[in-house]
Each structure stands twice: as C-alpha cells, then as structure tokens.
Amino acid sequence: MAVSTISSKERILRLFRGEEIDRVPCFSGMGNITTEGLNQLGYRFATVHLDAKKMAESAATTPKFFGFESAVVPFDLTVEAEALGCEINVYAHSEDILYPTIKEKIIHNEEEMEIEISKDLLQKGRIQLVKEAIKLLQEEIGGEYAVGTYVLGPFTLAGQIMELNELLKLSFKKPDKVGRLLDLLADVIVMVAKEYESAGVDYITVREMGATSDVLSPRVFKSLILPYLQKVFRELKGNTVLHICGKTNDIVGFMMESGTKAISVDQKNDISETRKKLGRDALIFGNYDPYNVLVRGDTELVRSTIGRCIEEGVSAVWPGCDIWPTVPPENMKAMMDEITNYGG
Amino acid sequence: MLTEEKKREILDRLKNGVIQYDEDAVREAAQEAVEFGMDANEAIFEGLVSGMEEVGRLFEEQEYFVPELLMCADALYAGLDILKPHVKKMDLGVKGSVVIGTVEGDVHDIGKNIVKMMFDVAGFTVYDLGRDVPLDKFVEEQLRTDSDLVCLSAMMTTTMVGMQKVIEKLKQKNPDVKIMIGGAPVSKELADKWGADGYAPDANNALKEAINMISSLRKMRQEAEANRIEGR
C-alpha cells in the first residue's frame, strides 16, 4: 500500500479534471451526517437545518471522524421549494430522525401552474444560510476535504412544489405545459446553484430522482426531462454531478448527454453495463446501498460491497442516496479502510 | 334487454376504457351497465378489475409507467363511482375494513393510493389517514375502527424506520390485526423482522399484490355465483 501524498480534496478535484489519481475517492454529493457526529456536538437532528454554524459543524464531523472525503450541506430536499414559497416542516417536536418535508405545496392543480419567480429569490428561505454553511465548511475543513452541495433537478423540484399526482399525469397529457414549468424551474436552479458556486463550493450535485425509470419512461425522460437538465448544466461552469436513483440503466446515456461532468446512480444500476455503455473515461459515481449495506450490514458486507463497486468500475465509491445517520461507526471505518487499502 | 352479447360489449368497454385511461368511455359504459340492470359486481370485477389486471401487466413489462398507471386509476374510479351504489352486498367471508396511510416524515402517497384503490374496488371500508401521518395515529385509528388490516407506506428509507414502532404498538394492542407495509425501501426480510404480515416494495409490486388479492376475491365471487346457480 502506497502512502497517499495528496489530500482528499485534491484527489476529488483531479478526478473531476480527468487527471490520474492514486486511488478511487470515497465521497458523496448527498447528505452524509451521522448520529455519531451529532451526538458528539450535542445537536438534535431537527435543529441543524436552521442554523448555518450548526449545519457546517455537523457536516464537518463525517470527514473529521471517519476520513470520509467530503462534507455536504444541506441535509434536506426542501431548500429551493421553501424559497419558492412552500411552507416546510422540520418536525421540531421529534426526537427521531425525520427530514424536513413540504407542508403545503404552492401548485395544487393545472390552473395554478403559471407561477412567477420573485426577484429576491436568493434572499428567501434558507439559501443564504446554506451559502454561509458552505463558506464555514471551506474555512474549517476545505484545505483537506472537498465541500459539496446539491440542488434538485427541475422535475424533482416541480414535484416538491406541485401535487405529484397532477404533475405526473400532466407530464403525459400536457407535456408542453409541464415543460414551461420545468423551464422556469431550471432558471431557479441555476440561480441557486450559482449562488453556491460563488461561495466556493467544490462540486454541485443535481438530484433528479423524480425522473427515475421506476416512475417515468426513458422516452419521456428524453423528451421532457433532458432538455431542462441540459439548460441547467449549460449554465453551471464548476464541477457537476447528476444523480438519479432507482432504475437507470436505460437512461445513463441521456444522463451523460445532459452536460454534467459526472453521473451518480444507486444500487439498482448495473455498473459494468453502464461502464461498457459510457466508455472508460466517463465519470460514474456509485453505487452502494447506504441503508441495507452501510447501516444494516456488518463490516464484512460493507467491505465486499465496496470491493464490488471498485471491481465493476466506479470512478468514485459513492452512496446511492443520503447516508442514513444511524450508520454504525465501525461500518464507516470499514468502508474507509477498504478504500485506502484496496482502492488503488 | 341485456343480451349476453350486450353484456360482453359493456364489459369490454369498461375493461378497455381502464386500459386506455379513457374516463369518459368508462363512465359511459358504467352508466349503460346500470341502465341495462347489469350486476354491478360483475361490471366491476369482470370489467374494471379485468382492465386493471392488464394495466398491471403493461406496467410490469414497462409499457406503462407511473403517469399511465395514475390515469388508468382515474378511469377505474370514474366507473366505480357510478357502479358502487348498485353493488349488492357480497358475502365472501371477508369483513373488510382497513386503515391506510403514509408514515410521518413521508409525503409520497402514490403507492398508498394504488393499494387503496384496490381496497375500494373490493368493497372494503377504507380509513385513509393520508400522508405524513404521526405514528400513534395509526394505532388510535385501528382501535377506533376495529379494522382488521393496517397498511403502512413509506417511500424513503429515512421514514421507513418509523414503521417498526407502529407495528410493535399495533401488535401489542391487538395481536390479531394484520399489517401490510409498502414502499421503495421495504424488503421481505425487514417485513419479517418487524413482524409485518405482508409487504410490497414498489408501486409495481403493490399493484401486483393488490390485484392478486382482488383476483382471488373475484374467483371467490365466481365460485359463489356458480354455487348459487347449481343450488337453484
């Protein structure tokens, strides 16, 4: 085993630049805080979404404790929707880990689809709070580790602000109308993502899991989803990842055509197939099951799964979704140990 | 007069209307079924449900995806709303009331609604608690309504763990209650471990499970009907 001479951050940045690296990085573009980290800080999960300092501190614990190679903020999927006027619920009463959700959507039916975007969108909700957390993270751990953030994709964001049943049916019945909404939301996403870029974030993941092939046909993905993802990625100049979970083997080609630098898929994707389809230079991140393997599995399963990911040809070992906070510390350690020993 | 031929025609229109998610066509055919004095149960099971069975097949084969499924469900309900008031009580030995909802922290309810649809078809009394339902509410509602079945749904791993608590509490208060869990992160292993009686990991499987259940009801109905005729 060679002693690595580059930092995690440098390794990840080189990966995005397509340069040689000593081993496969192990990081994520989605939430990865742990109960272990929260307990050490003495923070309840429900409180870390509303305070930039707490958010950054919590996010920093995963690299600090386990050597995981990135820290990511925020932790929930409601930031853009909240800025657009949705009321959110952070489950302040709960001692359990419940992620914030949308309490009230702003579009209930077809008639309400013509929305306008406020000029001071970036001052609304928690966008500035997340931006501040990114800056704090860069100051605190940014020398050593990569700092990431995420936004939703246009369709997934539409699903947050609009009744999902209606959105799905209209995607079929009135694709033009849905297209206009997605076009507008693509602008919103670009604005938010650029704001995060200006805070010095190292990479941004666009989470478009609403358009998984478990829900939408590859045909609809191509005609209705892809054009607006392309619009988003055309505008973003930094490092980008497009994440879609669930069934994705039939759409990985389209995912790459979106203009993203890298794609992220979950355990339902056959990575060997995807690698064959996209070629050896494509950046494919994935694809261990963050719950059934990392939380519920033993260290043996964690090690064998990470080994499988590397063998099948991922460019970075990366979870299929947010890392569920109750992950046992020994499993995090086993993962990182497997990577540093056998990731080369 | 309702000839055998006319009956066949109406059933086909109900079935195809569901498959082609044509609410108007289904509504019209259901209306005609009522006017001709057709047995409403037959129209529901041999028409609407038979269509939904085909939809399940198309969904499984990835001809149809979730948007189509939702539209087919709308078409089915368009027919069901018209036919239901004319249903004669079936005695199939199933009492049939169910509490259903999506657990707290989860606002996805499509899978839940598909399962609910099949209970509606089967003539169950459905207590739908909606989405983002506090865990204790399931227990309270089951006790209040004395339902024989509780269905819990969660789309996200992050909310699924709440199910385990509800199952424990329900079984504690009423050991006989049957519990079904569903949602993307759910597995057979978890269902067994938590003591659930059934599970369905995704909309496809939920639909399949629900259709299986309804199909066996349909068979029971046909058998009951055959016995009735024989007994005459």
XYZ file of C-alpha atoms in Angstrom:
576
model
C 0.000 0.000 0.000
C 1.410 3.337 -1.066
C 1.123 6.185 1.365
C -1.012 8.774 -0.331
C 0.557 12.149 -0.687
C -2.409 14.161 -1.872
C -5.315 15.441 0.165
C -8.857 14.175 -0.282
C -9.819 17.487 -1.801
C -7.035 17.377 -4.366
C -7.895 13.778 -5.232
C -11.522 14.712 -5.892
C -10.671 17.820 -7.891
C -8.235 15.806 -10.022
C -10.952 13.211 -10.573
C -13.246 15.914 -11.966
C -10.419 17.207 -14.165
C -9.894 13.707 -15.538
C -6.339 13.500 -14.208
C -4.527 10.481 -12.804
C -5.141 9.725 -9.136
C -3.623 7.261 -6.701
C -6.911 5.569 -5.808
C -10.688 5.766 -6.179
C -12.073 8.545 -3.944
C -14.819 7.799 -1.430
C -17.207 10.703 -1.081
C -20.786 11.781 -1.706
C -22.815 14.638 -3.129
C -25.725 13.994 -0.835
C -26.252 14.296 2.882
C -23.840 12.296 4.984
C -24.093 13.405 8.592
C -24.108 10.732 11.270
C -25.801 10.382 14.629
C -22.316 9.776 15.954
C -21.303 13.260 14.806
C -24.489 14.893 16.065
C -24.160 13.280 19.481
C -20.599 14.489 19.885
C -21.759 18.018 19.125
C -24.846 17.604 21.282
C -27.188 18.700 18.458
C -30.637 17.290 17.769
C -31.238 16.473 14.109
C -34.254 18.789 13.910
C -32.096 21.800 14.832
C -29.266 21.512 12.312
C -31.300 22.654 9.307
C -31.951 26.154 10.583
C -28.536 27.421 11.657
C -25.544 27.816 9.326
C -22.971 27.208 12.039
C -24.659 24.056 13.329
C -25.168 22.877 9.761
C -21.494 23.306 8.880
C -20.242 21.824 12.130
C -22.467 18.771 11.735
C -21.436 18.247 8.116
C -17.753 18.504 9.050
C -17.929 15.631 11.530
C -18.120 12.906 8.861
C -14.726 13.698 7.292
C -13.243 14.563 10.676
C -14.296 11.355 12.424
C -14.079 8.860 9.610
C -11.844 10.339 6.927
C -14.817 10.392 4.551
C -13.568 12.630 1.771
C -16.262 15.276 1.522
C -18.651 17.316 3.622
C -22.019 18.251 2.145
C -24.721 20.735 3.078
C -27.724 20.993 3.318
C -29.316 17.759 4.595
C -32.867 18.031 3.311
C -34.612 18.435 -0.042
C -36.783 21.452 0.618
C -34.430 24.434 0.302
C -35.471 25.584 -3.197
C -39.144 24.771 -2.629
C -39.116 26.794 0.583
C -37.557 29.764 -1.225
C -40.343 29.463 -3.804
C -42.950 29.860 -1.098
C -43.701 26.381 0.249
C -44.067 26.035 3.975
C -41.811 23.347 5.417
C -41.995 21.099 8.441
C -38.742 20.336 10.306
C -40.520 18.092 12.847
C -39.159 20.176 15.705
C -41.045 18.026 18.239
C -39.436 14.812 17.116
C -36.565 13.030 18.804
C -36.381 10.746 15.782
C -34.565 11.482 12.590
C -37.182 12.952 10.302
C -36.035 15.002 7.338
C -37.852 18.282 6.681
C -40.744 17.985 4.237
C -43.116 20.325 2.418
C -46.234 21.062 4.427
C -48.121 22.987 1.799
C -47.483 22.964 -1.930
C -47.907 26.122 -3.990
C -49.410 24.412 -7.050
C -52.410 22.170 -6.474
C -53.740 21.804 -9.994
C -53.204 22.694 -13.612
C -54.683 26.184 -13.243
C -52.067 27.207 -10.703
C -49.070 26.263 -12.827
C -48.256 29.769 -14.044
C -46.019 30.920 -11.226
C -43.698 33.882 -11.077
C -40.257 33.902 -9.590
C -39.591 36.605 -7.067
C -36.685 38.946 -7.863
C -35.185 38.422 -4.446
C -35.495 34.644 -4.571
C -31.932 34.229 -3.351
C -32.745 36.107 -0.151
C -35.671 33.816 0.653
C -35.855 30.694 2.749
C -32.511 29.168 3.654
C -30.478 29.806 0.506
C -28.204 32.322 2.225
C -27.976 30.030 5.235
C -26.704 27.159 3.066
C -24.320 29.538 1.315
C -22.957 30.627 4.680
C -22.565 26.986 5.752
C -20.538 26.301 2.588
C -18.200 29.186 3.434
C -17.808 27.978 7.005
C -17.018 24.467 5.804
C -14.402 25.720 3.378
C -12.758 27.647 6.207
C -12.879 24.773 8.628
C -12.022 21.683 6.577
C -11.711 22.914 2.990
C -7.933 22.616 2.946
C -8.100 18.874 3.363
C -11.565 17.782 2.213
C -13.923 18.590 -0.654
C -17.010 20.659 0.143
C -20.144 19.815 -1.804
C -23.733 20.912 -2.015
C -26.797 19.947 -4.013
C -29.864 21.316 -5.735
C -32.880 19.473 -7.079
C -33.399 18.863 -10.774
C -36.272 20.737 -12.470
C -38.701 17.809 -12.467
C -37.975 16.776 -8.891
C -38.341 20.387 -7.770
C -41.649 20.563 -9.650
C -42.726 17.516 -7.646
C -41.896 19.356 -4.424
C -43.916 22.484 -5.205
C -46.801 20.819 -7.068
C -49.163 17.948 -6.266
C -47.209 14.968 -7.572
C -50.232 13.090 -8.917
C -51.152 16.061 -11.063
C -47.598 16.662 -12.226
C -47.180 13.048 -13.321
C -50.466 12.893 -15.175
C -49.892 16.229 -16.881
C -46.413 15.102 -17.931
C -48.311 12.684 -20.102
C -51.395 14.685 -21.013
C -49.926 18.170 -21.354
C -46.146 17.931 -21.708
C -45.925 21.474 -23.135
C -47.413 22.960 -20.029
C -45.179 20.909 -17.753
C -42.242 21.871 -19.976
C -42.898 25.564 -19.358
C -42.845 24.989 -15.611
C -39.617 22.969 -15.857
C -38.047 25.731 -17.957
C -38.818 28.266 -15.261
C -37.560 25.968 -12.512
C -34.348 25.367 -14.461
C -33.740 29.133 -14.162
C -34.390 28.957 -10.426
C -31.968 26.049 -10.024
C -29.257 27.858 -11.989
C -29.666 30.963 -9.810
C -29.404 28.952 -6.605
C -26.510 26.805 -7.833
C -24.541 29.866 -8.970
C -25.054 31.406 -5.563
C -23.496 28.285 -4.018
C -20.684 28.357 -6.587
C -19.938 31.929 -5.568
C -19.452 30.679 -2.009
C -16.620 28.491 -3.278
C -18.228 25.069 -3.284
C -16.075 22.350 -4.891
C -18.860 20.491 -6.683
C -22.641 20.536 -7.025
C -24.922 17.529 -7.360
C -28.201 17.938 -9.212
C -30.676 15.465 -7.756
C -33.294 14.482 -10.310
C -34.559 11.276 -8.716
C -38.159 12.109 -9.582
C -37.355 11.180 -13.165
C -36.126 7.651 -12.389
C -37.209 4.901 -14.772
C -39.238 3.460 -11.901
C -41.586 6.393 -12.483
C -41.098 7.802 -15.977
C -40.364 6.042 -19.235
C -36.962 6.596 -20.874
C -38.917 8.102 -23.767
C -40.458 10.786 -21.552
C -37.080 11.292 -19.898
C -35.589 12.146 -23.247
C -38.372 14.422 -24.440
C -39.411 16.163 -21.233
C -36.647 15.868 -18.626
C -33.390 16.007 -20.577
C -33.851 19.429 -22.261
C -34.164 21.221 -18.920
C -31.287 19.330 -17.341
C -29.234 20.452 -20.335
C -30.324 24.001 -19.668
C -29.100 23.736 -16.079
C -25.746 22.156 -16.914
C -25.074 24.610 -19.746
C -25.048 27.401 -17.173
C -23.010 25.727 -14.451
C -19.295 26.075 -15.026
C -17.958 24.233 -11.994
C -17.860 20.521 -11.152
C -21.248 18.892 -11.506
C -22.836 15.520 -10.826
C -26.271 14.351 -11.977
C -27.851 11.944 -9.515
C -30.811 9.697 -10.251
C -31.695 6.712 -8.100
C -33.757 3.620 -8.834
C -33.763 2.096 -12.294
C -31.337 3.991 -14.531
C -29.650 1.554 -16.905
C -31.826 2.640 -19.829
C -31.170 6.350 -19.290
C -27.471 6.593 -18.373
C -26.723 7.698 -21.945
C -29.224 10.555 -21.654
C -27.859 11.402 -18.213
C -24.430 11.938 -19.764
C -25.938 13.953 -22.636
C -27.267 16.412 -20.049
C -23.838 18.027 -19.974
C -22.981 17.052 -16.420
C -19.376 16.187 -15.651
C -20.301 13.043 -13.720
C -23.317 10.842 -13.110
C -24.397 9.201 -9.868
C -26.537 6.067 -9.725
C -27.690 3.735 -6.971
C -27.531 0.010 -6.294
C -30.215 -0.781 -8.867
C -27.815 0.186 -11.641
C -25.649 -2.472 -13.254
C -22.335 -0.594 -13.206
C -20.477 -2.982 -15.517
C -23.156 -2.399 -18.148
C -23.047 1.345 -17.607
C -19.260 1.399 -17.854
C -19.426 -0.573 -21.081
C -22.018 1.798 -22.497
C -20.340 5.078 -21.492
C -16.693 4.160 -22.006
C -13.653 4.196 -19.780
C -13.348 7.964 -19.325
C -16.916 8.625 -18.173
C -17.203 9.675 -14.530
C -19.622 7.201 -12.960
C -20.196 7.517 -9.207
C -21.878 4.822 -7.173
C -23.353 2.602 -6.089
C -23.569 1.035 -2.644
C -26.849 0.816 -0.762
C -26.483 3.331 2.074
C -29.128 1.677 4.228
C -29.149 -2.064 3.670
C -25.358 -2.244 3.373
C -23.922 0.651 5.340
C -26.428 0.771 8.191
C -27.813 -2.744 8.398
C -24.880 -4.748 7.076
C -21.865 -5.964 9.039
C -18.308 -4.866 8.267
C -17.845 -7.914 6.021
C -20.766 -6.908 3.825
C -19.530 -3.317 3.748
C -16.081 -4.422 2.615
C -17.336 -6.838 -0.012
C -19.781 -4.275 -1.392
C -17.128 -1.583 -1.682
C -14.874 -4.127 -3.365
C -17.654 -4.976 -5.794
C -18.177 -1.272 -6.668
C -14.479 -0.818 -7.435
C -14.278 -4.032 -9.419
C -17.283 -3.129 -11.557
C -15.626 0.134 -12.427
C -16.999 3.111 -10.483
C -14.946 6.291 -10.751
C -15.746 7.107 -7.136
C -17.222 4.997 -4.373
C -20.350 6.906 -3.522
C -23.703 6.046 -1.905
C -26.999 5.536 -3.745
C -28.707 8.158 -1.585
C -28.117 10.173 1.593
C -26.158 8.254 4.174
C -28.643 7.393 6.867
C -27.381 8.989 10.126
C -27.580 5.904 12.355
C -24.767 4.248 10.395
C -22.593 2.279 12.850
C -19.138 3.928 13.184
C -17.401 0.582 12.609
C -19.049 0.335 9.185
C -17.873 3.823 8.210
C -14.379 2.853 9.337
C -14.507 -0.438 7.445
C -15.535 1.408 4.277
C -12.713 3.929 4.522
C -10.208 1.222 5.412
C -11.225 -0.864 2.408
C -10.826 2.176 0.142
C -7.424 3.247 1.405
C -6.084 -0.308 1.216
C -7.620 -1.578 -1.971
C -8.897 1.469 -3.861
C -5.751 1.869 -5.961
C -82.781 -6.008 -22.782
C -79.430 -7.217 -21.573
C -78.391 -9.888 -24.012
C -75.258 -11.908 -23.462
C -73.788 -10.042 -26.404
C -74.623 -6.627 -24.956
C -73.182 -7.654 -21.618
C -69.927 -8.720 -23.247
C -69.785 -5.447 -25.114
C -70.229 -3.360 -21.968
C -67.623 -5.376 -20.086
C -65.164 -4.916 -22.936
C -65.759 -1.188 -22.966
C -65.182 -0.987 -19.216
C -62.037 -3.036 -19.492
C -60.594 -1.201 -22.487
C -61.555 2.172 -21.061
C -59.430 1.439 -17.994
C -56.522 0.186 -20.101
C -56.700 3.204 -22.403
C -57.252 5.571 -19.445
C -60.382 6.912 -21.096
C -62.504 8.197 -18.224
C -65.378 9.258 -20.465
C -65.624 5.871 -22.153
C -65.633 4.114 -18.786
C -68.251 6.480 -17.388
C -70.496 5.899 -20.404
C -70.149 2.127 -20.247
C -70.794 2.103 -16.488
C -73.882 4.239 -17.000
C -75.139 1.775 -19.590
C -74.413 -1.157 -17.300
C -76.668 0.455 -14.711
C -79.407 1.247 -17.243
C -79.430 -2.320 -18.503
C -79.649 -3.602 -14.962
C -76.382 -5.419 -15.152
C -74.980 -6.911 -11.957
C -72.736 -4.147 -10.639
C -70.297 -6.595 -9.075
C -69.860 -8.302 -12.385
C -69.286 -4.975 -14.118
C -66.653 -4.049 -11.529
C -64.799 -7.337 -11.406
C -65.124 -8.603 -14.971
C -64.850 -5.130 -16.475
C -62.865 -2.610 -14.417
C -60.682 -5.031 -12.481
C -60.026 -7.131 -15.537
C -58.767 -3.935 -17.201
C -56.589 -3.128 -14.223
C -55.076 -6.616 -14.384
C -53.968 -5.856 -17.920
C -52.609 -2.479 -16.762
C -50.581 -4.332 -14.124
C -49.120 -6.492 -16.863
C -48.293 -3.497 -19.049
C -46.670 -1.788 -16.073
C -44.596 -4.823 -15.314
C -43.455 -5.025 -18.921
C -42.540 -1.338 -18.795
C -45.046 -0.445 -21.480
C -46.719 1.711 -18.888
C -45.100 3.889 -16.225
C -46.480 5.725 -13.215
C -48.278 8.529 -15.143
C -50.228 5.978 -17.184
C -50.974 3.991 -14.054
C -52.436 7.073 -12.371
C -54.600 7.830 -15.388
C -55.861 4.233 -15.520
C -56.714 4.521 -11.832
C -58.727 7.677 -12.548
C -60.621 5.817 -15.264
C -61.311 2.947 -12.892
C -62.659 5.328 -10.255
C -64.851 7.037 -12.864
C -66.585 3.691 -13.366
C -66.514 2.659 -9.729
C -68.265 5.851 -8.589
C -71.198 5.017 -10.843
C -71.358 1.287 -10.153
C -70.734 1.209 -6.416
C -74.187 2.401 -5.289
C -75.661 -0.568 -7.165
C -73.466 -3.222 -5.613
C -75.351 -5.905 -3.740
C -73.523 -6.972 -0.615
C -71.275 -9.907 -1.308
C -70.794 -12.395 1.448
C -67.325 -13.668 0.860
C -66.348 -14.202 4.446
C -64.166 -11.092 4.415
C -65.267 -8.428 6.850
C -63.112 -5.832 5.345
C -62.109 -2.582 6.856
C -58.642 -1.160 6.555
C -56.631 1.734 7.965
C -54.131 3.068 5.463
C -51.615 5.910 5.393
C -48.073 7.105 4.712
C -45.904 7.362 7.823
C -44.745 10.593 9.401
C -41.946 12.337 7.558
C -43.058 10.954 4.217
C -45.266 12.918 1.862
C -45.297 10.433 -1.016
C -48.668 8.786 -1.382
C -48.877 7.327 -4.873
C -48.132 3.749 -3.841
C -50.540 4.088 -0.952
C -53.281 5.387 -3.247
C -52.887 2.472 -5.636
C -53.309 -0.021 -2.833
C -56.243 1.982 -1.516
C -57.884 1.824 -4.931
C -57.934 -1.953 -4.855
C -59.466 -1.966 -1.380
C -62.133 0.412 -2.652
C -62.817 -1.963 -5.509
C -63.066 -4.914 -3.167
C -65.700 -3.119 -1.145
C -63.586 -2.605 1.954
C -64.346 0.298 4.224
C -61.185 2.361 3.859
C -59.984 4.737 6.568
C -57.423 6.764 4.677
C -55.242 8.800 7.029
C -53.416 10.453 4.126
C -49.722 11.242 4.167
C -47.201 12.332 6.802
C -49.264 10.590 9.486
C -47.960 10.655 13.087
C -47.204 7.094 14.181
C -49.653 6.989 17.088
C -52.481 7.982 14.799
C -52.359 4.551 13.114
C -52.780 2.816 16.446
C -55.614 5.104 17.562
C -57.469 4.738 14.288
C -57.173 0.952 14.277
C -58.597 0.775 17.799
C -61.343 3.270 16.996
C -62.492 1.470 13.862
C -61.602 -2.075 14.898
C -60.156 -2.598 11.418
C -58.753 -5.992 10.530
C -55.967 -4.595 8.399
C -53.483 -1.727 8.679
C -51.378 -0.653 5.694
C -48.300 1.490 6.249
C -46.415 3.081 3.423
C -43.045 4.846 3.212
C -41.262 5.910 0.087
C -37.977 6.829 1.670
C -35.503 4.916 3.768
C -35.430 7.916 6.024
C -39.023 7.400 7.131
C -39.316 3.646 6.876
C -37.838 3.007 10.294
C -40.930 4.582 11.858
C -42.926 1.585 10.649
C -41.234 -0.745 13.057
C -42.564 1.231 16.008
C -46.116 1.280 14.683
C -46.060 -2.474 14.090
C -44.891 -3.107 17.647
C -47.583 -0.903 19.141
C -50.346 -2.311 16.959
C -49.443 -5.912 17.760
C -49.275 -5.049 21.430
C -52.777 -3.566 21.487
C -54.307 -6.058 19.093
C -52.367 -9.244 18.304
C -54.883 -10.246 15.605
C -54.540 -7.208 13.397
C -52.936 -7.860 10.010
C -50.276 -5.406 8.912
C -49.044 -4.704 5.409
C -46.087 -2.461 4.757
C -45.054 -0.987 1.453
C -42.670 1.422 -0.211
C -39.397 1.515 -2.087
C -37.016 0.666 0.771
C -39.091 -2.174 2.225
C -37.839 -5.736 1.885
C -39.246 -9.153 2.750
C -36.522 -9.517 5.323
C -37.471 -6.274 7.049
C -41.169 -7.135 6.942
C -40.411 -10.469 8.626
C -38.087 -8.932 11.153
C -40.580 -6.283 12.153
C -43.483 -8.717 12.281
C -45.494 -7.377 9.348
C -47.829 -9.834 7.619
C -47.234 -8.657 4.082
C -45.143 -6.242 2.112
C -44.830 -4.627 -1.295
C -41.595 -2.830 -2.165
C -42.815 -0.625 -5.002
C -45.842 0.559 -6.934
C -45.465 -2.369 -9.291
C -45.473 -4.905 -6.504
C -48.134 -3.051 -4.561
C -50.316 -3.184 -7.627
C -49.499 -6.842 -8.183
C -50.193 -7.734 -4.558
C -53.429 -5.783 -4.570
C -54.508 -7.298 -7.882
C -53.687 -10.777 -6.592
C -55.851 -10.103 -3.603
C -58.692 -8.797 -5.716
C -58.277 -11.602 -8.242
C -58.781 -14.159 -5.524
C -61.865 -12.254 -4.422
C -63.017 -12.355 -7.995
C -62.550 -16.106 -8.081
C -64.467 -16.455 -4.827
C -67.241 -14.415 -6.336
C -67.353 -16.592 -9.434
C -67.433 -19.727 -7.305
C -70.171 -18.314 -5.100
C -72.114 -17.429 -8.215
C -71.619 -20.934 -9.659
C -72.788 -22.494 -6.406
C -75.833 -20.274 -6.348
C -76.817 -21.357 -9.851
C -76.168 -25.009 -9.060
C -78.186 -24.768 -5.889
C -81.228 -23.476 -7.715
